[in-house]
Coordinates of C-alpha atoms in Angstrom, one line a residue:
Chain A
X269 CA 42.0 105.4 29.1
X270 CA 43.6 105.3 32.4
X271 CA 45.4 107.3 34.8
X272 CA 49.0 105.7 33.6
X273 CA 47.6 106.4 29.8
X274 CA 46.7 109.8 30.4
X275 CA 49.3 111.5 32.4
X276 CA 51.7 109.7 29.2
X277 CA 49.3 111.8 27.3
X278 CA 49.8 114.6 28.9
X279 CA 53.9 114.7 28.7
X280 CA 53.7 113.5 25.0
X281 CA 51.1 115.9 23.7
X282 CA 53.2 118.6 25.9
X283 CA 56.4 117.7 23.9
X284 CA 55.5 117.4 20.7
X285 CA 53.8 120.8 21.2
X286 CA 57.4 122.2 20.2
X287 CA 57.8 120.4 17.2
X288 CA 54.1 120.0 16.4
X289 CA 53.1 123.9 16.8
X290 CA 52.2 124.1 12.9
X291 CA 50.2 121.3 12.9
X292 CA 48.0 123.1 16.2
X293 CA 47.8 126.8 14.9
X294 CA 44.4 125.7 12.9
X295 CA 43.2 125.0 16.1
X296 CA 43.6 128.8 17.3
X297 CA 40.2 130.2 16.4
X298 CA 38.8 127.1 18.2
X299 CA 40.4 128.2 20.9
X300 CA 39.4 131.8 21.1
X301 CA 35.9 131.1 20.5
X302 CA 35.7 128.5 23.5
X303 CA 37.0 131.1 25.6
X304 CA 36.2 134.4 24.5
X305 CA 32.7 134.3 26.1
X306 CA 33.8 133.6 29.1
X307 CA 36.8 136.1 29.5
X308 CA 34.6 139.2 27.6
X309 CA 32.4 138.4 30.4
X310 CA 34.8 138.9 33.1
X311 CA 36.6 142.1 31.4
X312 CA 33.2 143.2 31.5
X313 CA 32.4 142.6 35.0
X314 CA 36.1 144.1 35.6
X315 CA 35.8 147.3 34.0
X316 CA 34.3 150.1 36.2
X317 CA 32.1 152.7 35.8
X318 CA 34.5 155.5 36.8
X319 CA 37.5 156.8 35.7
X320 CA 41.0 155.4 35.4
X321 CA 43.8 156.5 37.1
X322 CA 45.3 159.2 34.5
X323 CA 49.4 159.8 33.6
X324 CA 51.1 163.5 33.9
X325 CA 51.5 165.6 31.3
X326 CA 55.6 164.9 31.6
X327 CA 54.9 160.8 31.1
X328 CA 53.5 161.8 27.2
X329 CA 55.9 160.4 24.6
X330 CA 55.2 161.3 21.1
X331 CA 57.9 159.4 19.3
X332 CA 56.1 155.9 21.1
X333 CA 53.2 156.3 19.3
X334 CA 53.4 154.4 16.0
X335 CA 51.1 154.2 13.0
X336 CA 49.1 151.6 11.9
X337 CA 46.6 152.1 9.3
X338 CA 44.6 149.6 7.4
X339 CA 43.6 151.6 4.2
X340 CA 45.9 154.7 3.5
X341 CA 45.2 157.8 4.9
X342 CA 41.7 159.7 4.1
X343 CA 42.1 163.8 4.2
X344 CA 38.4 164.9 5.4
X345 CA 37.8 168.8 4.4
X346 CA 36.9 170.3 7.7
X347 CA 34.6 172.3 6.6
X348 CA 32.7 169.9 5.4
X349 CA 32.8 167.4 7.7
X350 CA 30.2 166.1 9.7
X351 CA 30.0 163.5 12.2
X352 CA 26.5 161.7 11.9
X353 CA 24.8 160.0 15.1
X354 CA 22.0 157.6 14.1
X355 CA 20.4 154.6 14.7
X356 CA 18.4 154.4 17.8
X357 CA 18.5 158.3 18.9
X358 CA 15.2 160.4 19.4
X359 CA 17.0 163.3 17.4
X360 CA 19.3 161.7 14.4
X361 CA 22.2 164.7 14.2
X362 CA 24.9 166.0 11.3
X363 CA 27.3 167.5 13.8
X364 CA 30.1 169.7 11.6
X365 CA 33.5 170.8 13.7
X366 CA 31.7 174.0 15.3
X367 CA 29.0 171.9 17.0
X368 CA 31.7 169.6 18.8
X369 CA 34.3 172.6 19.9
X370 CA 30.7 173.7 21.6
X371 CA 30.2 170.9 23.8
X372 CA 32.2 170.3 26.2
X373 CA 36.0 169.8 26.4
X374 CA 37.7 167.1 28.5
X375 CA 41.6 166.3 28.3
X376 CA 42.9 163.0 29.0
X377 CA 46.5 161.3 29.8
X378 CA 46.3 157.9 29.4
X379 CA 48.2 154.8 28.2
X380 CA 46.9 153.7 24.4
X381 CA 47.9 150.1 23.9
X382 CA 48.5 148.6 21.1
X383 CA 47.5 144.4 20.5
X384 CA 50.8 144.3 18.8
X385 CA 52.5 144.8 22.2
X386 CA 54.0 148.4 22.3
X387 CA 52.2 151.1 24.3
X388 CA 52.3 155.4 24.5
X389 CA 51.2 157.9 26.9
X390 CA 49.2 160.0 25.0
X391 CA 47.1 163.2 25.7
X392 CA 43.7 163.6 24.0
X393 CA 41.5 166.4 24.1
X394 CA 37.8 166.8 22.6
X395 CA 34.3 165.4 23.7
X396 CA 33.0 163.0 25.6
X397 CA 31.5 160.2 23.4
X398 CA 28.5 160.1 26.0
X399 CA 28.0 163.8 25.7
X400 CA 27.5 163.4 21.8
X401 CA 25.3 160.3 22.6
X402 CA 22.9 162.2 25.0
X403 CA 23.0 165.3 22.7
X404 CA 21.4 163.0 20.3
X405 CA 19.1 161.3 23.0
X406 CA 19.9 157.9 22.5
X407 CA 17.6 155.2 23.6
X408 CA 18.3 152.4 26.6
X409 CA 17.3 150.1 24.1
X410 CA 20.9 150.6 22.0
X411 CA 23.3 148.0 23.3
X412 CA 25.9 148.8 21.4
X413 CA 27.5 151.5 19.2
X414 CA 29.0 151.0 15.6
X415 CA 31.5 153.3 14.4
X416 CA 32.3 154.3 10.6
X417 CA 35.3 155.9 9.7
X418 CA 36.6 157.6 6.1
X419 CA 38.4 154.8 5.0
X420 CA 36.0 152.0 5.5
X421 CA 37.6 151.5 8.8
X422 CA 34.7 150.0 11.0
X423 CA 34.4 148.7 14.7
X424 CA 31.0 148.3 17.3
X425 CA 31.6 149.2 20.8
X426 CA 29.2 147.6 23.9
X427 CA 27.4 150.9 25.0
X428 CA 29.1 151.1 28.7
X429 CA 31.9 151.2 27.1
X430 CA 31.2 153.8 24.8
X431 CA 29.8 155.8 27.9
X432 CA 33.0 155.8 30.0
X433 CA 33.9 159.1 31.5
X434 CA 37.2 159.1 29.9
X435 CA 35.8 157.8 26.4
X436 CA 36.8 160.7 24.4
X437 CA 35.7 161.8 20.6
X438 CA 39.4 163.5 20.3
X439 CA 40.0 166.5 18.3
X440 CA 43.6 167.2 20.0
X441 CA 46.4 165.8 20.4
X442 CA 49.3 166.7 23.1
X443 CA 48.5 170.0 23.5
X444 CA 47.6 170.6 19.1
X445 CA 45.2 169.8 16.9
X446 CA 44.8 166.5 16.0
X447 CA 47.1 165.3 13.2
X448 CA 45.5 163.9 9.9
X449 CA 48.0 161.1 10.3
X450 CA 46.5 160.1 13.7
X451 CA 42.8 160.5 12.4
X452 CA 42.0 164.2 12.5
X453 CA 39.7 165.6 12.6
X454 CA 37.9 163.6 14.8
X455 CA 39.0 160.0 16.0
X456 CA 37.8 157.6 19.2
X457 CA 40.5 157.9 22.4
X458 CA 40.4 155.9 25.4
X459 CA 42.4 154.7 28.4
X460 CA 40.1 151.0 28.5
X461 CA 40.2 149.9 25.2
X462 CA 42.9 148.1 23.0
X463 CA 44.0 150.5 19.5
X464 CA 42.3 148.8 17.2
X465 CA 39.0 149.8 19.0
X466 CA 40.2 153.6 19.0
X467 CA 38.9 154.3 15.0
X468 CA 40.7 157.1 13.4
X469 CA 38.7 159.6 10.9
X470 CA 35.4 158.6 12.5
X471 CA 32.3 160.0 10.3
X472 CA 29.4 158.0 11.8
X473 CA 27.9 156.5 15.3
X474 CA 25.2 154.6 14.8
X475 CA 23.7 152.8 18.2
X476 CA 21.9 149.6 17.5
X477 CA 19.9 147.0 19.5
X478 CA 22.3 144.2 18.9
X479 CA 25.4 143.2 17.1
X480 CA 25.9 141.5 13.8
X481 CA 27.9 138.4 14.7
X482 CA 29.2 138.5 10.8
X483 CA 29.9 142.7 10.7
X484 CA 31.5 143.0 14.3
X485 CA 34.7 145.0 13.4
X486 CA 37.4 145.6 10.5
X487 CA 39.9 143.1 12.7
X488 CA 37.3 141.8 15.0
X489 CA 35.9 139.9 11.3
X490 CA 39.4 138.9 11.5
X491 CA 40.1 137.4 14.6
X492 CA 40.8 139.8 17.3
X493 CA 38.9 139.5 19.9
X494 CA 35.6 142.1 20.3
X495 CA 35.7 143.3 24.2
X496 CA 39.5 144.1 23.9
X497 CA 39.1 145.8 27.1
X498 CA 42.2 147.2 29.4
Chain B
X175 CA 63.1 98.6 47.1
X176 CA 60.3 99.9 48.5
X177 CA 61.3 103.2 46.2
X178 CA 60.1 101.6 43.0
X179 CA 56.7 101.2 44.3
X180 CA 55.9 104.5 45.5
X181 CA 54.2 106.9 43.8
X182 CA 53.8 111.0 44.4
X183 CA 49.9 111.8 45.1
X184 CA 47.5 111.5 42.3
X185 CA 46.8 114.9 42.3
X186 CA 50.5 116.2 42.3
X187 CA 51.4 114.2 39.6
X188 CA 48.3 115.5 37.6
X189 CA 49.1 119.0 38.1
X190 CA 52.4 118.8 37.3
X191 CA 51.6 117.3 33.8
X192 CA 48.6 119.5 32.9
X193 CA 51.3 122.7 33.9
X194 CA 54.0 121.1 31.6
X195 CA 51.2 121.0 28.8
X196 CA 49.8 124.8 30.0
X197 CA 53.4 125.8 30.2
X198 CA 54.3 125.2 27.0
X199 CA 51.1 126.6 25.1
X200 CA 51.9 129.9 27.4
X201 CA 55.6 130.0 26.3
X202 CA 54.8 129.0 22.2
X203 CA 52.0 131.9 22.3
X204 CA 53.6 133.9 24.4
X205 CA 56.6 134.5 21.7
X206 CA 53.9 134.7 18.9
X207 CA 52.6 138.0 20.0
X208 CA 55.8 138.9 21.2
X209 CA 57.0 139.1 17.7
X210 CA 54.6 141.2 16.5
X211 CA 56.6 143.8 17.9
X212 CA 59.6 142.6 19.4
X213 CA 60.3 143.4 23.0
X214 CA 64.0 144.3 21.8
X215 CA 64.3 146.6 19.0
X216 CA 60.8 147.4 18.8
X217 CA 59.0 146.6 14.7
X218 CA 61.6 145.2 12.8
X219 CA 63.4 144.1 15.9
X220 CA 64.8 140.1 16.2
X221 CA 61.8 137.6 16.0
X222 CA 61.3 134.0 17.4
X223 CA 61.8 131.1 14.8
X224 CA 58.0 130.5 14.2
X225 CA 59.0 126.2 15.5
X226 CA 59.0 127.7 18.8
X227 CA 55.6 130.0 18.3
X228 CA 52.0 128.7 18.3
X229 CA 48.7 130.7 16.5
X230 CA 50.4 131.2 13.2
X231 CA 49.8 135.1 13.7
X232 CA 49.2 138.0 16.1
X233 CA 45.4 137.3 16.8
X234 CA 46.0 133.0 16.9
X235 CA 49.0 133.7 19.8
X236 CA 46.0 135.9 21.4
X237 CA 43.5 132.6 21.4
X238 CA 45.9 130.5 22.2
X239 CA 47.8 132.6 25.2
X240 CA 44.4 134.4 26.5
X241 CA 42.2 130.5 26.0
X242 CA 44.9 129.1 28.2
X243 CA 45.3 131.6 30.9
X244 CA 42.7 130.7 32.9
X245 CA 43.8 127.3 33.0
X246 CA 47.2 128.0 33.9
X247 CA 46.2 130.5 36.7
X248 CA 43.5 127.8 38.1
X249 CA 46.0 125.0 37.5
X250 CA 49.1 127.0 39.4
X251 CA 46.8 127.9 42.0
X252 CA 45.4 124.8 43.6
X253 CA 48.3 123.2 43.1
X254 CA 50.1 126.3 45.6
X255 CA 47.2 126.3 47.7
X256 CA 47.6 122.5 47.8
X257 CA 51.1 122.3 48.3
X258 CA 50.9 124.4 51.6
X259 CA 48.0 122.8 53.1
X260 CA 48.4 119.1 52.6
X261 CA 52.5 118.7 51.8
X262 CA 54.0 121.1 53.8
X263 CA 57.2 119.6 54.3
X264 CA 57.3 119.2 50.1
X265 CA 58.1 123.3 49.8
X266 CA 61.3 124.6 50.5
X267 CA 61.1 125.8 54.0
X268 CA 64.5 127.8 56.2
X269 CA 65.7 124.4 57.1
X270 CA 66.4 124.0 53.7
X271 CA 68.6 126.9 53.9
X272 CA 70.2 125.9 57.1
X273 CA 71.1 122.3 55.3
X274 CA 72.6 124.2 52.5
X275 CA 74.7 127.0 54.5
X276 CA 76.0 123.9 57.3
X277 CA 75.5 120.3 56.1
X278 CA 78.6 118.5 54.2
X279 CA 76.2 115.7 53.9
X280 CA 76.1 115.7 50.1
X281 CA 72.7 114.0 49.3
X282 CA 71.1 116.1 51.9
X283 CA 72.3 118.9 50.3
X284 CA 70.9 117.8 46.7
X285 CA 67.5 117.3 48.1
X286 CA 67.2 120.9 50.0
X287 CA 68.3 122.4 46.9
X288 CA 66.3 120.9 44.9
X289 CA 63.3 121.4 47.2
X290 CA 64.1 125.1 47.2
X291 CA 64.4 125.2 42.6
X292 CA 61.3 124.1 42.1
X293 CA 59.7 125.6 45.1
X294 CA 61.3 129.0 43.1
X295 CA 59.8 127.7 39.8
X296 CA 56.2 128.2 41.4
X297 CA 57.0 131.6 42.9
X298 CA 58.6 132.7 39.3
X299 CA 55.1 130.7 37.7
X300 CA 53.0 133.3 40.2
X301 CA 54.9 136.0 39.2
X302 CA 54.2 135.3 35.4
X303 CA 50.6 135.2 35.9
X304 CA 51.0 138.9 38.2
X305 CA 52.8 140.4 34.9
X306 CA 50.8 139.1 32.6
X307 CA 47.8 140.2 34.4
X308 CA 48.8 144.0 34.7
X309 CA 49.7 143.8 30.9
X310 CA 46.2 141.9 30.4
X311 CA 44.3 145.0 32.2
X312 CA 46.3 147.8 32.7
X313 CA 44.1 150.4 33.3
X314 CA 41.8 148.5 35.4
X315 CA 44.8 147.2 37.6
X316 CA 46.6 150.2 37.7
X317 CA 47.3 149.6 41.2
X318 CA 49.0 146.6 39.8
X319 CA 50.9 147.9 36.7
X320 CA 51.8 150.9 38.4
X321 CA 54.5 148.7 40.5
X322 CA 56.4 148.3 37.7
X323 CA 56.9 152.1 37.4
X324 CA 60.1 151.6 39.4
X325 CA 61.9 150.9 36.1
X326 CA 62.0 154.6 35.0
X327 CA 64.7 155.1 37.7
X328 CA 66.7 153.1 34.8
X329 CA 65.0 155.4 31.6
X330 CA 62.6 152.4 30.9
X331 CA 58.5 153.4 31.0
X332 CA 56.6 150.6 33.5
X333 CA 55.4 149.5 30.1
X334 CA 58.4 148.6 28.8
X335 CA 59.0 147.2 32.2
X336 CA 56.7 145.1 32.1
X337 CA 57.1 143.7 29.2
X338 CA 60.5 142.4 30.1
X339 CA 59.7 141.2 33.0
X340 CA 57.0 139.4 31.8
X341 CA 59.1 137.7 28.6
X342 CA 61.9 136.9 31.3
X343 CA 59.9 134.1 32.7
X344 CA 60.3 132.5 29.9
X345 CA 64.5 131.9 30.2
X346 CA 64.3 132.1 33.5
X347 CA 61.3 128.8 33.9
X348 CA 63.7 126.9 31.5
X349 CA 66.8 127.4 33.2
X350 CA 65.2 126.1 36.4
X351 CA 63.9 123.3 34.8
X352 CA 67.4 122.1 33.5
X353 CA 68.4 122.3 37.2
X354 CA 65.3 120.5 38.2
X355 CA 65.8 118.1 35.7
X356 CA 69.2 117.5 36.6
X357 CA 68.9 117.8 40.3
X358 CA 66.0 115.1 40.4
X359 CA 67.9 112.5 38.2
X360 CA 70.7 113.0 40.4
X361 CA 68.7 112.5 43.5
X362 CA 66.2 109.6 42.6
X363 CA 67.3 108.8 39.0
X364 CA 64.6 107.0 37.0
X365 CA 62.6 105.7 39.8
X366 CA 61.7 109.1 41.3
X367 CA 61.5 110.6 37.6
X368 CA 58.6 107.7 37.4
X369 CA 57.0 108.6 40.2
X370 CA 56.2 111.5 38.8
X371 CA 55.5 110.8 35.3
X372 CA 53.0 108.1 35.5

């Protein structure tokens, strides 16, 4: 092909994108996996250690915050919950509500995205994921974390990620308990990952060595991308 | 006439095709996520006819408008960074300006102005890819996405901001590029539209 050939190519191909845009959205997936790779890499190398830059208490908007759910809405007995950390931990752990309103509370104001577009400044409150992690002595050998939630919901999380000062296991919500509707009693909240990362009714953490390319994520099976870092 | 035979520099002419091509995968994606929650009225807002969208759904847009943004950033770069070290005299520069407040001279007038749309089409291009990156990585940008935190003077949240700034590219690249299109024929009709092309 020569240059003349090509650059006709180029303007032809480019026009009948409009008109051809059907005929190209099988090639989407393609797409995303040619490039994925390369961009988790980068959000990766992007995404520092420390913490985010946090919003005032005056910025939090409850009516922005919509609910998307992908199977109904579990009610978990409180008393009878417990939050199980397994996998690669020196000491595997049944944690009921008690054990987590001993540890540690941290309070957050941050943005939580949403892949569809819309965004809400929210305020979290509970423990640090990392502070549950360490309780259960998890080994350096754990790359990544998967998280189960009540209704089947699941998602993996690289392990930096899951250690980020500002990576919350939320029991609170603006100032009050955390609503069932927004995954009480205990849901993922975090200022540098996407909302379909942020499981709701979480019941189990289990680290693991590596990640299961056909069992990454309830939407990551899907087609979402995996990092979905901010 | 010499016209006929001359040709803009290889390199130009390949840019400017491989950025109509990235520019139209951007806008097509671009309007897929976009209505998966419109930017105006929110979920059950006013959607894009899916003829103008590409990725047949929310995550397909994604590949599409996140597998292409590298290339358009890269593309839109070297061609700037080219454009001011090689053609210097091809941007719109304040003489442009002075042509167009003074000079009766018609055709002079057509070429400054022209010279100073599409040298706006690449600063409105850059200011697509600054958008989209604080809406790409807002927290780790927040330097970035904070800017846009002028808009709740107006009632409107940076996000929100954002957003419509970032969608307004799209209107705004194709009203420049009917004044492009029509400045250019205008100026060098067919020939220079060749010159171009191929």
């Amino acid at each position: 092909m020569n240059r003349r050939q090509f650059l006709g190519l180029a303007y032809s191909s480019g026009s009948s994108l409009l008109l051809g845009g059907c005929a190209l959205n099988r090639f989407s997936e393609g797409v995303g996996n040619a490039t994925q790779p390369l961009n988790e890499r980068i959000e990766a190398l992007l995404q520092g250690k420390g913490k985010v830059p946090e919003f005032r208490r005056d910025q939090v908007d409850p009516g922005a915050l919509l609910v998307n759910s992908f199977n109904g809405m579990p009610r978990l007995d409180p008393a009878r919950y417990r939050l199980r950390v397994e996998g690669l931990v020196r000491q595997p752990l049944q944690l009921n509500l008690a054990d987590l309103a001993a540890l540690p509370q941290q309070e957050i104001t941050i943005r939580h995205v949403c892949v569809e577009g819309w965004a809400a400044i929210v305020n979290w409150s509970g423990v640090r994921l990392a502070d549950v992690l360490a309780l259960a002595g998890f080994s350096s050998l754990g790359g990544y974390l998967a998280i189960e939630s009540a209704d089947q919901f699941f998602t993996t999380w690289d392990i930096t990620s899951a250690l980020h000062p500002q990576t919350l296991l939320a029991t609170g919500m603006n100032g009050a308990p955390l609503p069932v509707v927004n995954g009480a009693p205990v849901r993922l909240a975090s200022p540098i990952k996407l909302g379909y990362k942020l499981s709701k009714w979480v019941t189990g953490l289990e680290v693991i060595p590596s990640l299961d390319s056909l069992r990454r994520g309830t939407w990551e099976d899907n087609g979402y991308e995996w990092f979905a870092g901010l | 006439m010499t016209a006929s035979r001359r040709h803009h520099p290889l390199w130009t002419r390949a840019f400017h095709a491989f950025n109509v091509v990235v520019l139209l995968v951007m806008a097509a994606s671009g309007l897929q996520i976009y209505n998966a929650n419109p930017v105006f009225g929110g979920q059950g807002g006013p959607t894009v006819p899916e003829l103008f969208t590409l990725g047949g759904w929310l995550a397909g847009g994604r590949d599409w408008h996140f597998g292409f943004m590298g290339l358009y950033a890269s593309n839109l770069g070297l061609w700037i960074a080219l454009l001011i070290q090689r053609r210097r005299d091809r941007l719109a520069h304040s003489g442009d300006l002075a042509t167009l407040n003074a000079s009766s001279n018609l055709a002079k007038r057509r070429v400054a102005s022209h010279r100073v749309v599409y040298t706006l089409m690449l600063i409105l291009l850059a200011f697509g890819l600054i958008t989209g990156l604080a809406m790409y990585k807002p927290a780790q940008f927040w330097w970035l996405s904070g800017l846009f935190s002028f808009g709740e003077l107006f009632g409107a949240t940076s996000w929100h901001t954002l957003r419509v700034f970032h969608l307004a590219t799209i209107p705004a690249i194709a009203l420049l590029t009917v004044v492009h299109l029509a400045l250019s024929w205008r100026i060098g009709g067919w020939l220079l539209w060749r010159s171009i092309l191929a």
